Short mmCIF file of C-alpha atoms and ligand atoms in Angstrom, two decimals:
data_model
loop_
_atom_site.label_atom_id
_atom_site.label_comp_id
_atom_site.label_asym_id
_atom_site.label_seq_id
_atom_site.Cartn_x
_atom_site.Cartn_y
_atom_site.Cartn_z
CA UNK A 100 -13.74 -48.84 17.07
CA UNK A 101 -15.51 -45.69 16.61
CA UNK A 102 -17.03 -44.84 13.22
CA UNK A 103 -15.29 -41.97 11.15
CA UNK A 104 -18.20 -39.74 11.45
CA UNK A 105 -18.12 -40.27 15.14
CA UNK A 106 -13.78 -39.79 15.28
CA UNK A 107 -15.52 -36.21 13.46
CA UNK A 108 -17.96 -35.48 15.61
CA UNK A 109 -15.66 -35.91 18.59
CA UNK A 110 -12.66 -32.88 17.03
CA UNK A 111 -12.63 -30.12 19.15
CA UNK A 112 -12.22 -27.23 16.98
CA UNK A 113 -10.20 -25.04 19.32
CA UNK A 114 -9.37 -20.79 18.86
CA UNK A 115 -6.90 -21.02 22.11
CA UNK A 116 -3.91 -21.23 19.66
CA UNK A 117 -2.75 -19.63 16.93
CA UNK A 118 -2.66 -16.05 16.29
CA UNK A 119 -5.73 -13.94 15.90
CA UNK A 120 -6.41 -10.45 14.31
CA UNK A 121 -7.35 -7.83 17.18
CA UNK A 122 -9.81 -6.52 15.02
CA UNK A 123 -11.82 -9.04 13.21
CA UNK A 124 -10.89 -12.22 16.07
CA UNK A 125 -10.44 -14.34 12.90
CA UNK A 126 -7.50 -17.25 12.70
CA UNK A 127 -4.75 -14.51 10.85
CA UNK A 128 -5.01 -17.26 8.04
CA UNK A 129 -8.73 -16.39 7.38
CA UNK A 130 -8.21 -12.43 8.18
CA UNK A 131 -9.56 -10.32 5.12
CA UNK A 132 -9.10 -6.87 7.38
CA UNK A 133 -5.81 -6.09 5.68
CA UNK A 134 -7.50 -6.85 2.33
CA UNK A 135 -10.58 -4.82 2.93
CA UNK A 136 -8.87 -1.70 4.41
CA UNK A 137 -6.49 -1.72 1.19
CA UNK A 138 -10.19 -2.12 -1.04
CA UNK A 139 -11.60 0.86 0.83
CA UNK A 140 -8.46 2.72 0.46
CA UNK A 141 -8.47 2.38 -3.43
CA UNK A 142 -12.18 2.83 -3.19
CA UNK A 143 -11.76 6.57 -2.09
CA UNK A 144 -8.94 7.40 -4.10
CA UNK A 145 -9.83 9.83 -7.30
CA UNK A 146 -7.34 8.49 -10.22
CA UNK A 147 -5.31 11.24 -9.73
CA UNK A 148 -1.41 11.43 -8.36
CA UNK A 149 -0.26 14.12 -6.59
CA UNK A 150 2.91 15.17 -6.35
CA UNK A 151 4.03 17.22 -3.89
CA UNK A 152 7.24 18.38 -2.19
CA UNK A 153 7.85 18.05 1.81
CA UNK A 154 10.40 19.96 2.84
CA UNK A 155 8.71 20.78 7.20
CA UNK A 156 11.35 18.88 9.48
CA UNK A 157 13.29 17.77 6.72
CA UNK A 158 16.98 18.53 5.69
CA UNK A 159 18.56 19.49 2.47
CA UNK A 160 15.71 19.14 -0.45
CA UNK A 161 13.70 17.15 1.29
CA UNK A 162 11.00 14.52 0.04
CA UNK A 163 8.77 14.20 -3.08
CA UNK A 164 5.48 12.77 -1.63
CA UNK A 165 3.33 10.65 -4.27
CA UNK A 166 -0.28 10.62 -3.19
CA UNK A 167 -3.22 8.66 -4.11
CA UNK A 168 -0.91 6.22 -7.02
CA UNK A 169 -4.07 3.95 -7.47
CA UNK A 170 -2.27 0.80 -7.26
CA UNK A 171 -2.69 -2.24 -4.74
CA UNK A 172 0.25 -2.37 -2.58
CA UNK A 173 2.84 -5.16 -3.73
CA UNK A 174 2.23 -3.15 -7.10
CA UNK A 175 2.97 0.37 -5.50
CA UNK A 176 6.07 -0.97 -3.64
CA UNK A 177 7.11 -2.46 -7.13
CA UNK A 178 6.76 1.00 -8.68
CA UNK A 179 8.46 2.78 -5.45
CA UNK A 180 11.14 1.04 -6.35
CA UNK A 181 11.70 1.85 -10.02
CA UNK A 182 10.94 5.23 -9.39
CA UNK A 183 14.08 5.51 -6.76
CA UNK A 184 16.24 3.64 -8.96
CA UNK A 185 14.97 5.98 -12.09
CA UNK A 186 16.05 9.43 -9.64
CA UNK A 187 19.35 7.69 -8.65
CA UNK A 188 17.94 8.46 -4.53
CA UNK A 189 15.65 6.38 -2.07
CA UNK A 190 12.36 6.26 -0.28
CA UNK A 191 9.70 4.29 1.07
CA UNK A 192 6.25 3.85 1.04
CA UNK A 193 3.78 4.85 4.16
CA UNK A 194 0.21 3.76 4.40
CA UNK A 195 0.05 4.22 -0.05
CA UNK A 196 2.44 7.78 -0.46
CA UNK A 197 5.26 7.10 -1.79
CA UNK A 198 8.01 9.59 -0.63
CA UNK A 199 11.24 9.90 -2.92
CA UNK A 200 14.12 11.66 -1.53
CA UNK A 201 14.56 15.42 -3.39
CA UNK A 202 13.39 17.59 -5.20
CA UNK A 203 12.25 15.27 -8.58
CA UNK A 204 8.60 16.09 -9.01
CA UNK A 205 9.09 16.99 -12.90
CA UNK A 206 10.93 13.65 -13.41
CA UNK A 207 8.24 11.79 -11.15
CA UNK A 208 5.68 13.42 -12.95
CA UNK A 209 7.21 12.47 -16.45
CA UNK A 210 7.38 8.97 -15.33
CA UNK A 211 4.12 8.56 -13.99
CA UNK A 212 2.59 9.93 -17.13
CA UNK A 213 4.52 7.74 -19.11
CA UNK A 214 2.84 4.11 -17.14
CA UNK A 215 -0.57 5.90 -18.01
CA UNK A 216 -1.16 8.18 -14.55
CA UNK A 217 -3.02 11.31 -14.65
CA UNK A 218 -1.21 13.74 -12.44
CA UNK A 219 -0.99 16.91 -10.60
CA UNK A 220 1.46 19.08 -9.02
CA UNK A 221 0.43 20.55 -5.76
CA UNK A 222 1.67 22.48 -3.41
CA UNK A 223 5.13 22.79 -2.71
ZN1 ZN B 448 -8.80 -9.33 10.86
#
């Protein structure tokens, strides 16, 4: 019988399964890609919100866009989601801007103040 170290020696470490990031070729277990690229994104961001309305290729009142919320992203989906429920209206979050539904950006602004943001109205 074969010593343990030699039963070691003898594993095969394979990469043929299991699924692997296209960018990094890591095991998706041991990927940090999605961690770094969310790091760099709150790296460039300024600590300031901007608010802005979208009305181009929209109907009706169109979106309130939230940019640069310096938050990680289970935290900015978690505020997303109080600020919909707070302007009765929904939204969704793409790559870190949150977008509301309507025209809210003195509400939004109000509310973001309140949990400590500095913001700025732009635009619109
Ligand atoms: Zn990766």
């Amino acid at each position: 019988m074969a010593s343990l170290k030699e039963q070691l020696g003898g594993l095969v470490y394979s990469t043929e399964h299991g699924d692997t990031c296209p960018q990094c070729r890591r095991p998706l277990t041991e990927c940090e890609c999605a961690e770094q690229a969310e790091q760099q994104r709150l790296a460039e961001l300024d600590g300031i919100v901007r608010i802005r309305r979208e009305t181009s290729g929209r109907k009706g009142k169109g979106v309130t866009s939230l940019e640069g919320i310096p938050l990680p992203a289970d935290e900015l989906m978690a505020l997303a989601k109080a600020l919909k429920k707070r302007c009765g209206t929904g939204g969704a979050v793409k790559a870190g801007v949150v977008e509301i539904q309507g025209d809210h950006r003195e509400l939004l602004k109000g509310e973001l103040e309140k949990r400590g943001f500095r913001v700025r109205l732009a635009g619109g």
